[in-house]
Structures are given as C-alpha cells and as structure tokens.
Amino acid sequence: MKLLIAIIKPSRLEEVRQALNSLDVHGMTVTEVKGYGRQKGHSEIYRGTEYAVHFLPKLKVEIAVDAAQVDAVATAIKDSAQTGRIGDGKIFILDLEQAIRIRTGETGTEAL
C-alpha cells in the first residue's frame, strides 16, 4: 500500500476529485494548508499599502491506494492539477505499512 500526499492549488480540487473518481478512487482527505516553494510568496496591495504574502493557500490531499494503482493515481493527480504555472504543487509517495477500517476491523487493502 502507498500513501500519496499532493499539495495542489485550491482551484484544482474538483478536477483532481473527478480524475480520481474515474479511477474508482473514492476516499481522500483534504486539508487547507499554507506554504511556499520556489514561488516564495508574492506582494499584494491592501488599502494602498503593499505587503508581502509569504505563505500561499494550498490544499493537501491524502490518498491511500494499493501499490498497483500508485502510478495511475499519481498521473491522474498530476494531469488534473497542472496549470503550467509556478505553484502547481507537488506529489509525495510514501510506503503505507498498515490500514485498519475502524467500523469493520478490515485490514490491509480491504480497509482502503
């Protein structure tokens, strides 16, 4: 099993969700986060005063999948989240040792 963590632009969430649904991946956790990478924030003007925004709003999407699905899921996220502009985000893939469904007690891939 693998855990995919994708940091994406908030405006691309619906496209990512639809792409994952087309692969029969229905479970995900979405968290609102702030951060920066190469983009390093930007400047904004509010009531005539310019100020720097160092941490930009992003979404962190976490998806647990079977190891056989990881390449297809990562490609679907990449293709649906990509705008071609700086700040599109990143995908991290980690090994997932165990999963347990609390309601039924199922473990492993059956719990996904």
Tab-separated table of C-alpha atoms in Angstrom:
chain	number	residue	atom	x	y	z
A	1	MET	CA	0.000	0.000	0.000
A	2	LYS	CA	1.073	3.562	-0.664
A	3	LEU	CA	0.099	6.966	0.686
A	4	LEU	CA	0.044	9.793	-1.832
A	5	ILE	CA	0.238	13.324	-0.488
A	6	ALA	CA	-0.461	16.007	-3.066
A	7	ILE	CA	-0.105	19.730	-2.463
A	8	ILE	CA	-2.290	21.484	-5.044
A	9	LYS	CA	-3.889	24.814	-5.816
A	10	PRO	CA	-7.341	25.142	-4.230
A	11	SER	CA	-8.908	25.912	-7.608
A	12	ARG	CA	-7.897	22.473	-8.963
A	13	LEU	CA	-9.566	20.314	-6.295
A	14	GLU	CA	-12.696	19.468	-8.273
A	15	GLU	CA	-10.658	18.412	-11.314
A	16	VAL	CA	-8.491	16.180	-9.119
A	17	ARG	CA	-11.566	14.658	-7.458
A	18	GLN	CA	-13.155	13.865	-10.826
A	19	ALA	CA	-9.929	12.313	-12.142
A	20	LEU	CA	-9.660	10.094	-9.071
A	21	ASN	CA	-13.322	9.077	-9.280
A	22	SER	CA	-12.731	7.945	-12.866
A	23	LEU	CA	-10.086	5.539	-11.478
A	24	ASP	CA	-12.511	4.258	-8.784
A	25	VAL	CA	-10.529	6.006	-6.057
A	26	HIS	CA	-13.194	7.480	-3.814
A	27	GLY	CA	-11.554	8.114	-0.447
A	28	MET	CA	-9.403	11.147	0.212
A	29	THR	CA	-8.631	13.585	2.966
A	30	VAL	CA	-8.330	17.268	2.104
A	31	THR	CA	-6.729	19.826	4.418
A	32	GLU	CA	-6.338	23.563	3.895
A	33	VAL	CA	-2.670	24.441	4.333
A	34	LYS	CA	-0.325	27.356	3.671
A	35	GLY	CA	3.202	27.228	2.361
A	36	TYR	CA	5.624	28.115	-0.372
A	37	GLY	CA	8.242	26.534	-2.575
A	38	ARG	CA	10.061	28.155	-5.449
A	39	GLN	CA	7.182	30.591	-5.745
A	40	LYS	CA	8.304	32.281	-2.482
A	41	GLY	CA	5.047	34.159	-1.998
A	42	HIS	CA	4.046	37.417	-3.640
A	43	SER	CA	3.222	41.060	-2.885
A	44	GLU	CA	-0.285	42.437	-2.535
A	45	ILE	CA	-1.666	45.914	-2.099
A	46	TYR	CA	-4.369	46.407	0.536
A	47	ARG	CA	-5.832	49.880	1.087
A	48	GLY	CA	-2.866	51.476	-0.598
A	49	THR	CA	-0.243	49.621	1.419
A	50	GLU	CA	1.908	46.950	-0.157
A	51	TYR	CA	2.684	43.896	1.914
A	52	ALA	CA	4.344	40.550	1.283
A	53	VAL	CA	2.406	37.292	1.412
A	54	HIS	CA	4.999	34.641	2.248
A	55	PHE	CA	2.686	31.667	2.756
A	56	LEU	CA	0.215	30.912	-0.019
A	57	PRO	CA	-3.028	28.959	0.434
A	58	LYS	CA	-2.833	25.374	-0.841
A	59	LEU	CA	-4.697	22.120	-0.328
A	60	LYS	CA	-3.115	18.940	0.969
A	61	VAL	CA	-4.817	15.860	-0.489
A	62	GLU	CA	-4.006	12.499	1.102
A	63	ILE	CA	-4.969	9.248	-0.620
A	64	ALA	CA	-4.205	5.673	0.420
A	65	VAL	CA	-4.071	3.260	-2.535
A	66	ASP	CA	-2.946	-0.229	-3.409
A	67	ALA	CA	0.637	-0.297	-4.711
A	68	ALA	CA	-0.612	-1.442	-8.134
A	69	GLN	CA	-2.626	1.789	-8.512
A	70	VAL	CA	0.024	4.265	-7.429
A	71	ASP	CA	1.345	5.205	-10.885
A	72	ALA	CA	-2.128	5.707	-12.373
A	73	VAL	CA	-3.278	7.772	-9.380
A	74	ALA	CA	-0.142	9.941	-9.368
A	75	THR	CA	-0.506	10.564	-13.108
A	76	ALA	CA	-4.197	11.451	-12.708
A	77	ILE	CA	-3.385	13.950	-9.962
A	78	LYS	CA	-0.520	15.460	-11.942
A	79	ASP	CA	-2.541	15.829	-15.127
A	80	SER	CA	-5.646	17.245	-13.433
A	81	ALA	CA	-3.830	19.646	-11.073
A	82	GLN	CA	-1.395	21.021	-13.645
A	83	THR	CA	-1.913	24.575	-14.899
A	84	GLY	CA	1.587	25.056	-16.278
A	85	ARG	CA	2.306	27.925	-13.918
A	86	ILE	CA	4.610	28.152	-10.939
A	87	GLY	CA	2.975	26.940	-7.729
A	88	ASP	CA	1.099	23.960	-9.207
A	89	GLY	CA	2.307	21.833	-6.281
A	90	LYS	CA	3.978	18.515	-5.572
A	91	ILE	CA	3.121	14.845	-5.088
A	92	PHE	CA	4.847	12.760	-2.417
A	93	ILE	CA	4.554	8.965	-2.385
A	94	LEU	CA	5.214	7.074	0.857
A	95	ASP	CA	5.017	3.455	1.893
A	96	LEU	CA	1.939	2.701	3.977
A	97	GLU	CA	2.567	-0.124	6.400
A	98	GLN	CA	-0.980	-0.873	7.537
A	99	ALA	CA	-4.573	0.336	7.235
A	100	ILE	CA	-7.456	-0.629	9.505
A	101	ARG	CA	-11.116	0.202	8.913
A	102	ILE	CA	-12.448	1.083	12.352
A	103	ARG	CA	-16.090	0.133	11.685
A	104	THR	CA	-15.460	-3.416	10.431
A	105	GLY	CA	-11.933	-4.202	11.579
A	106	GLU	CA	-10.825	-4.930	7.989
A	107	THR	CA	-7.091	-4.552	7.447
A	108	GLY	CA	-4.722	-4.038	4.541
A	109	THR	CA	-6.074	-3.233	1.091
A	110	GLU	CA	-9.596	-4.313	2.133
A	111	ALA	CA	-9.630	-1.344	4.514
A	112	LEU	CA	-8.914	1.152	1.754
